[in-house]
CSV table of C-alpha atoms in Angstrom, one decimal:
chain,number,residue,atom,x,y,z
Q,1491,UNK,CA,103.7,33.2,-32.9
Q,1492,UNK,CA,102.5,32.7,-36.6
Q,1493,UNK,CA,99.6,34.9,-37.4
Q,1494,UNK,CA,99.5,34.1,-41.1
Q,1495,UNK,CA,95.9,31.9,-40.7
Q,1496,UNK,CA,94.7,34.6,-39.0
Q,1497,UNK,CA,95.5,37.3,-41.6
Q,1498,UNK,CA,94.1,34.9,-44.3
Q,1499,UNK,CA,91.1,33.8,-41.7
Q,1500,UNK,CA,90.4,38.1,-41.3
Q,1501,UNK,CA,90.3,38.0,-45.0
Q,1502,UNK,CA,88.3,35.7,-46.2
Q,1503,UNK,CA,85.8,36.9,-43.9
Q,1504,UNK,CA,86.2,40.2,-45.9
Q,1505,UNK,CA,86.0,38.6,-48.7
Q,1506,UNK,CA,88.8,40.2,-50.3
Q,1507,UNK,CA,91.8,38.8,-52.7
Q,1508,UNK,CA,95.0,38.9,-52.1
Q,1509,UNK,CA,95.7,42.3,-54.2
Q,1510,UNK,CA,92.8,43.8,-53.2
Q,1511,UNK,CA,94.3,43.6,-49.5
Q,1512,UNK,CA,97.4,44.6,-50.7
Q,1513,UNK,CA,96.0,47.6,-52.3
Q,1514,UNK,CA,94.3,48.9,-48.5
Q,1515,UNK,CA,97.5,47.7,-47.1
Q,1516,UNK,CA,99.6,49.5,-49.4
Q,1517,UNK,CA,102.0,46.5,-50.0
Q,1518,UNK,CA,102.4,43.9,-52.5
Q,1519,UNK,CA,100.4,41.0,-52.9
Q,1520,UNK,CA,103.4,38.7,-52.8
Q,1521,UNK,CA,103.5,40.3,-49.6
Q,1522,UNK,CA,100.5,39.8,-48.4
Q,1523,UNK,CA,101.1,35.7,-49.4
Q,1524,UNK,CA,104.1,35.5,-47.3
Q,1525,UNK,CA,102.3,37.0,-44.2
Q,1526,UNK,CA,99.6,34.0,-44.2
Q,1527,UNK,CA,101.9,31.3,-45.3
Q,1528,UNK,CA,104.2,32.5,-42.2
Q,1529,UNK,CA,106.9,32.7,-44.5
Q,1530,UNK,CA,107.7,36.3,-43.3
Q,1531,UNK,CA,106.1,38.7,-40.2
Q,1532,UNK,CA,104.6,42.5,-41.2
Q,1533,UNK,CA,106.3,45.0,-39.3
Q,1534,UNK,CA,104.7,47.1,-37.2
Q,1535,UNK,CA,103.1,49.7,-39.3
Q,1536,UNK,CA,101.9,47.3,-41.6
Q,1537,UNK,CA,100.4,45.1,-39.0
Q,1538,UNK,CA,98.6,48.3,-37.9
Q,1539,UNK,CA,97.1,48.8,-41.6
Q,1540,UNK,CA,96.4,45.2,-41.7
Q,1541,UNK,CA,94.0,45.7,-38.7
Q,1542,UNK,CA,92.2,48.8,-40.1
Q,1543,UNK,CA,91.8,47.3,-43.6
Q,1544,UNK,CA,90.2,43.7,-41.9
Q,1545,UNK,CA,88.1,45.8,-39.3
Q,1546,UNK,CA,89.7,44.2,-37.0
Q,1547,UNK,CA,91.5,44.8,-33.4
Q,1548,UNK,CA,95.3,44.1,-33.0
Q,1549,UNK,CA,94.6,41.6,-30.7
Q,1550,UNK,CA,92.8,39.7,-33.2
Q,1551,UNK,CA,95.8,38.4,-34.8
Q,1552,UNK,CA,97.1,36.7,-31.5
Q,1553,UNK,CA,94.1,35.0,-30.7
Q,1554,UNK,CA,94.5,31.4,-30.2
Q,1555,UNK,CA,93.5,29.1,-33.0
Q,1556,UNK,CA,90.5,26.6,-31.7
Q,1557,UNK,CA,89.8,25.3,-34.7
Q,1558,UNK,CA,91.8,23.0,-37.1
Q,1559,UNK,CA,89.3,21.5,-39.4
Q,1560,UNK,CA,85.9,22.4,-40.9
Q,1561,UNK,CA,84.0,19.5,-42.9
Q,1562,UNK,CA,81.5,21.1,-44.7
Q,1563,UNK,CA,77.9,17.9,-43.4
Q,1564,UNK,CA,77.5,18.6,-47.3
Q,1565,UNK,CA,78.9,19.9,-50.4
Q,1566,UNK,CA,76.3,21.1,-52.0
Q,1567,UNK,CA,75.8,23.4,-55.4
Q,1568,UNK,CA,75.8,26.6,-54.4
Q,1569,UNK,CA,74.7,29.7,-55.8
Q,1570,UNK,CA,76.8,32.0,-53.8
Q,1571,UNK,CA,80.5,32.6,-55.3
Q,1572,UNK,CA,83.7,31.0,-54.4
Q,1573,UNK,CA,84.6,34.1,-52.7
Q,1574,UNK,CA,81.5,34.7,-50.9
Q,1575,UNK,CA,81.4,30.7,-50.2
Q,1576,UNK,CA,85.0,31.3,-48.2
Q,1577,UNK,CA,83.6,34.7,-46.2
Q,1578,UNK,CA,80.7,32.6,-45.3
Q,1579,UNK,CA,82.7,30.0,-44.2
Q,1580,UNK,CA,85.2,32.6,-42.6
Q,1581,UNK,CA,82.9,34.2,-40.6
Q,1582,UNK,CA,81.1,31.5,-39.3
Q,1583,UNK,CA,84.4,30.0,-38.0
Q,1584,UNK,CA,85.4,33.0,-36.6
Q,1585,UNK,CA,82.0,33.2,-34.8
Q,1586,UNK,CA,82.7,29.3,-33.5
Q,1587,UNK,CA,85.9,29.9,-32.3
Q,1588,UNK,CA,84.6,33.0,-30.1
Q,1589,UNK,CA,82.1,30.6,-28.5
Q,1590,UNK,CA,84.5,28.1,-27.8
Q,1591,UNK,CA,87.0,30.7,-25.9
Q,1592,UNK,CA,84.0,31.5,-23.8
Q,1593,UNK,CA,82.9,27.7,-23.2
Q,1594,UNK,CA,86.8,26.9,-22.3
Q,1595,UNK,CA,86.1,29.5,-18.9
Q,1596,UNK,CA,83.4,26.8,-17.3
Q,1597,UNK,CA,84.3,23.6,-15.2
Q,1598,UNK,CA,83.7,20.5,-17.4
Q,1599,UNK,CA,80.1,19.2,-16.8
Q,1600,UNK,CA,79.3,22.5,-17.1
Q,1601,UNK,CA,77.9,23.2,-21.1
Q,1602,UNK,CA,75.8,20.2,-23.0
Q,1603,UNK,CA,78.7,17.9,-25.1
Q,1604,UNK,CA,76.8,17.4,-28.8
Q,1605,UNK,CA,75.7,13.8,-29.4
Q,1606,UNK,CA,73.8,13.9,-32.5
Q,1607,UNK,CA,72.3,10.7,-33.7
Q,1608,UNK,CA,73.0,9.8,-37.7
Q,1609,UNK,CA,70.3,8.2,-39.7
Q,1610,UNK,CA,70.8,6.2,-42.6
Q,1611,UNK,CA,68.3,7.4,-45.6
Q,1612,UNK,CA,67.8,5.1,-49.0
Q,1613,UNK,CA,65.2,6.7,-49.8
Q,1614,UNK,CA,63.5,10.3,-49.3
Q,1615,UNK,CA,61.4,8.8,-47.5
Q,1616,UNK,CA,63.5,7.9,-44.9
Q,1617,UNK,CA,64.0,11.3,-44.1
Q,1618,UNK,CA,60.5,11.6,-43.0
Q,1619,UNK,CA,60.9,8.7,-40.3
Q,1620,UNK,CA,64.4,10.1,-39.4
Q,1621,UNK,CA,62.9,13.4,-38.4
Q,1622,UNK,CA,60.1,11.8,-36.5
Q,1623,UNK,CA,63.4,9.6,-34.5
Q,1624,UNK,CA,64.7,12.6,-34.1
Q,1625,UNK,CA,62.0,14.4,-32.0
Q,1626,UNK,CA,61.3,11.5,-30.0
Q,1627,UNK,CA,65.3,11.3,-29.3
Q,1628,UNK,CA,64.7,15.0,-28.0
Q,1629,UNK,CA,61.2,14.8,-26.3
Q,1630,UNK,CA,59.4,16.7,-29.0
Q,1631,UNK,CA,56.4,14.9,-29.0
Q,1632,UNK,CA,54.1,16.6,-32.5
Q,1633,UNK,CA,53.4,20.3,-31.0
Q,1634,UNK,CA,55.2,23.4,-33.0
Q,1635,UNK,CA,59.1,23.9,-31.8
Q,1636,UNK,CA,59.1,27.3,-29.8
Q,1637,UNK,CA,62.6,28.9,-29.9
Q,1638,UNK,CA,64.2,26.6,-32.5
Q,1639,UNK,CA,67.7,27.8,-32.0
Q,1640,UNK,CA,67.2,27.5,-28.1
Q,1641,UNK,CA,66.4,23.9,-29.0
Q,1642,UNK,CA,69.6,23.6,-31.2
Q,1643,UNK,CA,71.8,25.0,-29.0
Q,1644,UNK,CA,70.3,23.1,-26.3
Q,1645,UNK,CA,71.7,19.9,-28.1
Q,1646,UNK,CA,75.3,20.9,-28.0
Q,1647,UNK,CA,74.9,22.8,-31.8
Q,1648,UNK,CA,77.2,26.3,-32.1
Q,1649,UNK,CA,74.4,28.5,-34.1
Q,1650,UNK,CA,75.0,31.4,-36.0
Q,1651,UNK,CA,73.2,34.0,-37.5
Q,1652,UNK,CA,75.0,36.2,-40.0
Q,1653,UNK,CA,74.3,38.8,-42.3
Q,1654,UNK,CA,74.6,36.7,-45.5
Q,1655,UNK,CA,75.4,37.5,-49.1
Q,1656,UNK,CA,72.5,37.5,-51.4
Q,1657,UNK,CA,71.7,33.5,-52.0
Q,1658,UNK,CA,72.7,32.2,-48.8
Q,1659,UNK,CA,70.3,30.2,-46.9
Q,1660,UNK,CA,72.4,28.1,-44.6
Q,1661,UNK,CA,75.3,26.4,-44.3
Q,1662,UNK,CA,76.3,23.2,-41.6
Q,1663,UNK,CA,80.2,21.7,-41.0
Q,1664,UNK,CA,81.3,19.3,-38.6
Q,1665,UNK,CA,84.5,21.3,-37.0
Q,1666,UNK,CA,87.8,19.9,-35.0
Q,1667,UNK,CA,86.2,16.3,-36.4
Q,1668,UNK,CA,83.3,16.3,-33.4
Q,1669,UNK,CA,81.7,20.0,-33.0
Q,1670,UNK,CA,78.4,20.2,-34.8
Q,1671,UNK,CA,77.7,24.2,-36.7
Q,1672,UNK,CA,74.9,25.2,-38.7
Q,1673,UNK,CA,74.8,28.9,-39.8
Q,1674,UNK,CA,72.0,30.8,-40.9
Q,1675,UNK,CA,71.0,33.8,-42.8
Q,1676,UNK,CA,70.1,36.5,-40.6
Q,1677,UNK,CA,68.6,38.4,-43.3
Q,1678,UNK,CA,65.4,36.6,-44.5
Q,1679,UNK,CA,62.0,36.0,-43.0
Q,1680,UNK,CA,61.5,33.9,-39.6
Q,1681,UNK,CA,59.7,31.4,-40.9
Q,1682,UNK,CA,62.6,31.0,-44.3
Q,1683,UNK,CA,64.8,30.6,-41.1
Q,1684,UNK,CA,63.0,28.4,-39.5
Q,1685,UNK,CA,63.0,26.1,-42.4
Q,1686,UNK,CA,66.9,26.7,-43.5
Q,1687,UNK,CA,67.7,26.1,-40.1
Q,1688,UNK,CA,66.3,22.4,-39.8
Q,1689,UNK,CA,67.8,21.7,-43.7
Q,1690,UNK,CA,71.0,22.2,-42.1
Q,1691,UNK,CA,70.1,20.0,-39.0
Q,1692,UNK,CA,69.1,17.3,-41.6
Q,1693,UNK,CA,72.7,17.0,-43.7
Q,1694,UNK,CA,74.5,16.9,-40.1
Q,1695,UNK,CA,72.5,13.9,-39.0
Q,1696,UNK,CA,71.4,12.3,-42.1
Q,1697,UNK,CA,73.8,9.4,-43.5
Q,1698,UNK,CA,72.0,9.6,-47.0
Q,1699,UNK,CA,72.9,6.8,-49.9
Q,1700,UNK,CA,74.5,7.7,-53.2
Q,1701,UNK,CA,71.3,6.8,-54.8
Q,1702,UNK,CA,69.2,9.4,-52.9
Q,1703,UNK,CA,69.4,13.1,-53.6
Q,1704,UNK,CA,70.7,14.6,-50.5
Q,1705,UNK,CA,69.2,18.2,-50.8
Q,1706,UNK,CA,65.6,16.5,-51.6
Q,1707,UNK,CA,66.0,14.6,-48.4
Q,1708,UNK,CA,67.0,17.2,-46.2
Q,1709,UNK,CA,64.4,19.1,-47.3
Q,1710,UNK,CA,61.8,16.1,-46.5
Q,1711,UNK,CA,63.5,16.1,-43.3
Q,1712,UNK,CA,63.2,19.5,-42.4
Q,1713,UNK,CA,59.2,19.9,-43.5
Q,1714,UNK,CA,58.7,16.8,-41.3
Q,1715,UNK,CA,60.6,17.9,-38.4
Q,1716,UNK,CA,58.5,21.4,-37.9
Q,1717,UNK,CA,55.7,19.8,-38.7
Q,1718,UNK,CA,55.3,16.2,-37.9
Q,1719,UNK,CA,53.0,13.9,-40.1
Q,1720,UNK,CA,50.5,13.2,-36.8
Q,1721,UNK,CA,50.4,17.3,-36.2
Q,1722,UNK,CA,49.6,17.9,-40.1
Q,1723,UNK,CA,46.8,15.2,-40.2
Q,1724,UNK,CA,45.3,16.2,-36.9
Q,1725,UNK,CA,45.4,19.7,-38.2
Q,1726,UNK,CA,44.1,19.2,-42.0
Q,1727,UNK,CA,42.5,16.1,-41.9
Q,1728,UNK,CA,43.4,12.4,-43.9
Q,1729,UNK,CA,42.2,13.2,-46.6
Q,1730,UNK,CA,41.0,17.0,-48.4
Q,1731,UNK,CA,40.0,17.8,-51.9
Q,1732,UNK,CA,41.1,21.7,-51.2
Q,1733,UNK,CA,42.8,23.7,-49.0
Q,1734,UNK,CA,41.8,27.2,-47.6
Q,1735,UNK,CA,44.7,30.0,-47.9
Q,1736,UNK,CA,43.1,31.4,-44.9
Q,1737,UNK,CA,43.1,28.1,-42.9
Q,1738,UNK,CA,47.2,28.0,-44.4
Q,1739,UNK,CA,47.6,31.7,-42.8
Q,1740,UNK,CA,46.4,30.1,-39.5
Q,1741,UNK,CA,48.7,27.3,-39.1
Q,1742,UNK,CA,51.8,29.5,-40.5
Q,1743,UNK,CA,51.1,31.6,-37.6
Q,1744,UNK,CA,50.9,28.8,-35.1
Q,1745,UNK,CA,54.1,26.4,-36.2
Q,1746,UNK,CA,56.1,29.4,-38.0
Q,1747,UNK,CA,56.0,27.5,-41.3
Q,1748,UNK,CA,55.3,28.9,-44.5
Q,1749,UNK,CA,52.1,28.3,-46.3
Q,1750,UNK,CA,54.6,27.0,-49.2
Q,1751,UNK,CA,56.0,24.4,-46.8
Q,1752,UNK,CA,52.2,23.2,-45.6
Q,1753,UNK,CA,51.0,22.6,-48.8
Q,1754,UNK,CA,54.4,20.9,-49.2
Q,1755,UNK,CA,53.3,18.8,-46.3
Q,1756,UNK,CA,50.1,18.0,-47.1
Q,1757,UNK,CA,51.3,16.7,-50.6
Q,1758,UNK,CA,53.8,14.3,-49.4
Q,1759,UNK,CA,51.3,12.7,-46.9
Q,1760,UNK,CA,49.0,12.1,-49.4
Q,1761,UNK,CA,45.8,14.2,-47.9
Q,1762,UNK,CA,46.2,16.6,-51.1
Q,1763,UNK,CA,46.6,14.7,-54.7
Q,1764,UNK,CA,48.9,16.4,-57.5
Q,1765,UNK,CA,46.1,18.8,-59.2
Q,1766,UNK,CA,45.5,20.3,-55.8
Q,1767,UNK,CA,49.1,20.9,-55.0
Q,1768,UNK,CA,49.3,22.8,-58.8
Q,1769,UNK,CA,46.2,24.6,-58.0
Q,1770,UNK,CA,47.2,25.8,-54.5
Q,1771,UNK,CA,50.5,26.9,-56.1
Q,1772,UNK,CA,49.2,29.0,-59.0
Q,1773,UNK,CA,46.9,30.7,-55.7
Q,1774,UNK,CA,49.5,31.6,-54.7
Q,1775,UNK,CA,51.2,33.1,-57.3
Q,1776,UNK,CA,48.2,34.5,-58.4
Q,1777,UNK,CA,48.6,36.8,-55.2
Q,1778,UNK,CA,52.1,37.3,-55.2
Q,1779,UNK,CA,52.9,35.2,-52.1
Q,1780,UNK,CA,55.3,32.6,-53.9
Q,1781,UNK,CA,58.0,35.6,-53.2
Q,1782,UNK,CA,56.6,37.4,-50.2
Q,1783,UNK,CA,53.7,35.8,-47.8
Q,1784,UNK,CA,51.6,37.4,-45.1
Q,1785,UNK,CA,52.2,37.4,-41.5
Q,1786,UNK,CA,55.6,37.4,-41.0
Q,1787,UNK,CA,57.2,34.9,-38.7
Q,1788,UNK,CA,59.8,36.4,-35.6
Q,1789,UNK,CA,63.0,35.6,-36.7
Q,1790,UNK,CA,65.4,33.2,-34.8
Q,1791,UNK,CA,68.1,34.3,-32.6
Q,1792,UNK,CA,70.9,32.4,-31.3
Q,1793,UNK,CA,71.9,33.5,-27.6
Q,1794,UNK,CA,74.2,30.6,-26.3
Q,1795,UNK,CA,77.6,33.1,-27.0
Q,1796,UNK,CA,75.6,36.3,-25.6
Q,1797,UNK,CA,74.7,34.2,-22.6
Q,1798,UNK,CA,77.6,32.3,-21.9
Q,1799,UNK,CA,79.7,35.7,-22.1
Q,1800,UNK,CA,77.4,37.4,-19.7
Q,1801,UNK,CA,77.5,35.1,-17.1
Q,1802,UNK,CA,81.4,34.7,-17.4
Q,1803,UNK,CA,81.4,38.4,-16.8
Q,1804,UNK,CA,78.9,38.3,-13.7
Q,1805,UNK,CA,81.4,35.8,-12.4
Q,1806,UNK,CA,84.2,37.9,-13.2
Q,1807,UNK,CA,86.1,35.1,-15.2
Q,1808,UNK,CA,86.8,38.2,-17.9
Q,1809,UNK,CA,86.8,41.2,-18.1
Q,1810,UNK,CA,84.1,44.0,-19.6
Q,1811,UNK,CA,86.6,45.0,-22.8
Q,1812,UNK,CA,86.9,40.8,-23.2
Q,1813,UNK,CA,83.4,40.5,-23.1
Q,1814,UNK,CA,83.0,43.2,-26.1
Q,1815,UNK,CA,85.5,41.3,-27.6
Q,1816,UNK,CA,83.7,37.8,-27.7
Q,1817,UNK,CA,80.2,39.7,-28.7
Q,1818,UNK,CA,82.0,40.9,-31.4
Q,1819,UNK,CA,81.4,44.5,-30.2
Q,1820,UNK,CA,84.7,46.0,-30.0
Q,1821,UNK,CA,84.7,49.8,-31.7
Q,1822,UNK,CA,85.8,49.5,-35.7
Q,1823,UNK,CA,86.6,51.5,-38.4
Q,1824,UNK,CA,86.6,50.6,-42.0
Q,1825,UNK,CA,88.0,52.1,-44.9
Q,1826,UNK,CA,86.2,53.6,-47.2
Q,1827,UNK,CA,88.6,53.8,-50.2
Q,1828,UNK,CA,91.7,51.6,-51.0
Q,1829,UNK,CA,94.1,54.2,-49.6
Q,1830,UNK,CA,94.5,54.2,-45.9
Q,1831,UNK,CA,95.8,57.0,-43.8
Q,1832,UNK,CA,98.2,56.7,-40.7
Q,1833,UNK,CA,97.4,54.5,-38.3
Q,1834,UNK,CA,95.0,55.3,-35.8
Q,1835,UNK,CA,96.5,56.9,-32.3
Q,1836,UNK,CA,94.0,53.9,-30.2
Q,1837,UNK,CA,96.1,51.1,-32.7
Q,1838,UNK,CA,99.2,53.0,-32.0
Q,1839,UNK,CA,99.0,52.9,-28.1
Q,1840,UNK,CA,97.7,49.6,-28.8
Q,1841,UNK,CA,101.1,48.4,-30.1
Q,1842,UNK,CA,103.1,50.2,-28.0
Q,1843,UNK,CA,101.4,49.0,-24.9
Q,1844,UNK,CA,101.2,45.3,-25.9
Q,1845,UNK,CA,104.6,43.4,-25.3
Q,1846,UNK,CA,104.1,40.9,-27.6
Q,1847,UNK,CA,103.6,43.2,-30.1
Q,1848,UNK,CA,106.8,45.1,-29.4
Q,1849,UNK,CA,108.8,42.0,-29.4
Q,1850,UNK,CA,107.4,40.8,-32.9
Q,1851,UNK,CA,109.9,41.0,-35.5
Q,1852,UNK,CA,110.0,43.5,-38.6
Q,1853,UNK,CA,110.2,42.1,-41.9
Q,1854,UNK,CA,111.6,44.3,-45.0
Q,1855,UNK,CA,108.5,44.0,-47.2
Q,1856,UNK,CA,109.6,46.8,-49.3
Q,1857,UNK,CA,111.5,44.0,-50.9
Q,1858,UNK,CA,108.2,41.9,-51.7
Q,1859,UNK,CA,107.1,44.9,-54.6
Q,1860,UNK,CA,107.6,42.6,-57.4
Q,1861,UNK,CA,105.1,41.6,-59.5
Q,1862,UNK,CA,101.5,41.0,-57.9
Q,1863,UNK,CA,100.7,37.0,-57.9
């Protein structure tokens, strides 16, 4: 069995190079290349220090491979690192492929098969109508979305939360050509959430023309989705010459939208002109609440992989150590310095116990200490 895309999958989610593996390993990083190009196999001790230094279980690298392809619904500009791109990338597949081991356990019929509709934008303001489309397509109606993961996930989406790198907001890919995935940041407020969350949801179903900025739209799309033109004119009025940051601090409560997004809102539907929309904003600064606002909004929580793993378990399709597995809630240890000591006696009676382990051939890597690449 080749395990070399999982060692490189284990660390990229790590976000770690190639020699800075090979320095916890204690092997070179030519080494380290020929392991995940399948070139060559780690023998058993190393295999053992390849676990400890990725935090990960033995097991891990025998895990079947679900996906094959990730296409990024949007290559943005990002502000997050090439290395901290790939570990946010890398960890939201790994999260993916743990849902779809627990999906493969039901009878077909079983789990909602995603059919997202696509929309053709040629101008921001398509985005608007889209989103409007969209919640009639899913029997919104105008009322604030309750549980706006549930709703995703409801649709067929795979949702992840993770604990992202400073800059990350969200991130959406299209994976194995058909499988719709938007991740999140775990790690900001409910209502930034909330708002990353349907941003995402607009670059997987909008189709958007080379002559439209695509961020700009999906931002249209996602203030229009959580709060619907007919819902922010019933709720403001056609027309206003201000706007009350207390009456803001009402609706933010009730649709979990930030005040920021509402005068947002109001702007693009023409019931507040341009002065008002600069006045609003230096309010706001004024008070601080351009970085942090009042009354916090719950943060979102996916639960399709909790749930699904649950009621495999009550149906005894797996087993309780499986189940930790899947939840990502198996016992690890990380190293705290590059060095790493023995291997552990659990990884050790791991190996031994584990025939395919046993049977999985050395390779000499003492002859791979040339020259780090």
């Amino acid at each position: 069995m080749d395990i070399g895309p999982r060692i490189k999958l284990a660390r990229a989610r790590a976000g770690l190079t190639l020699r800075e593996l090979a320095e916890r390993v204690g092997v070179s990083a030519t080494a380290i290349s020929k392991f995940e190009r399948g070139e060559v196999a780690p023998r058993q001790s190393t295999l053992l220090h390849l676990a400890e230094a990725l935090s990960v279980g033995i097991d891990y690298f025998f895990r079947d491979i679900r996906i094959r392809a990730v296409a990024p619904a949007y290559r943005k500009h990002s502000r997050l690192s090439a290395r901290a791109r790939e570990a946010v990338k890398a960890t939201t597949v790994e999260a993916v492929e743990r849902l779809l081991t627990v999906e493969q356990l039901f009878p077909s019929g079983f789990l909602t098969v995603p059919k997202l509709p696509r929309y053709t934008v040629h101008a921001v303001e398509d985005a608007e109508r889209a989103a409007d489309k969209l919640r009639t397509a899913w029997h919104l109606g105008s009322d604030p979305i309750e549980d706006l993961c549930g709703r995703l996930e409801g649709r067929g989406i795979k949702v992840v939360a993770l604990d992202g790198p400073q800059g990350f907001d969200g991130y959406s890919c299209w994976v194995n050509s058909d499988i719709p995935v938007i991740a999140f940041n775990a790690d900001v407020p409910g209502d930034r959430q909330r708002f990353d969350l349907c941003h995402e949801l607009g670059h997987l179903v909008l189709k958007v023309a080379d002559s439209v900025d695509a961020e700009k739209a999906a931002h249209r799309f996602a203030g229009a989705f959580l709060v619907p033109a007919e819902a922010a004119r019933v709720e403001l009025g056609p027309k206003r010459t201000k706007l009350s940051l207390d009456e803001l601090l009402l609706l933010k409560r009730q649709y979990g939208v930030s005040i920021q997004v509402w005068i947002r809102r109001a702007f693009d539907l023409g019931i507040i002109d341009r002065n008002t929309y600069d006045a609003l904003f230096r309010r706001l600064s004024a008070q601080g609440w351009r970085t942090q606002e009042p009354d916090g909004v719950p943060p979102e929580h996916p639960r399709r992989l909790r749930l699904l793993t649950h009621q495999a378990l009550a149906e005894n399709l797996i087993t309780p150590s499986f189940a930790a597995t899947l939840l990502d809630e198996s016992p690890r240890t990380r190293p705290q310095s590059a060095e790493l000591s023995e291997p552990s006696p659990d990884l050790e009676r791991e190996y031994l116990e584990n025939e395919e382990l046993r049977a999985f051939v050395d390779a000499d890597v003492e002859d791979f200490h040339d020259e780090d690449c």
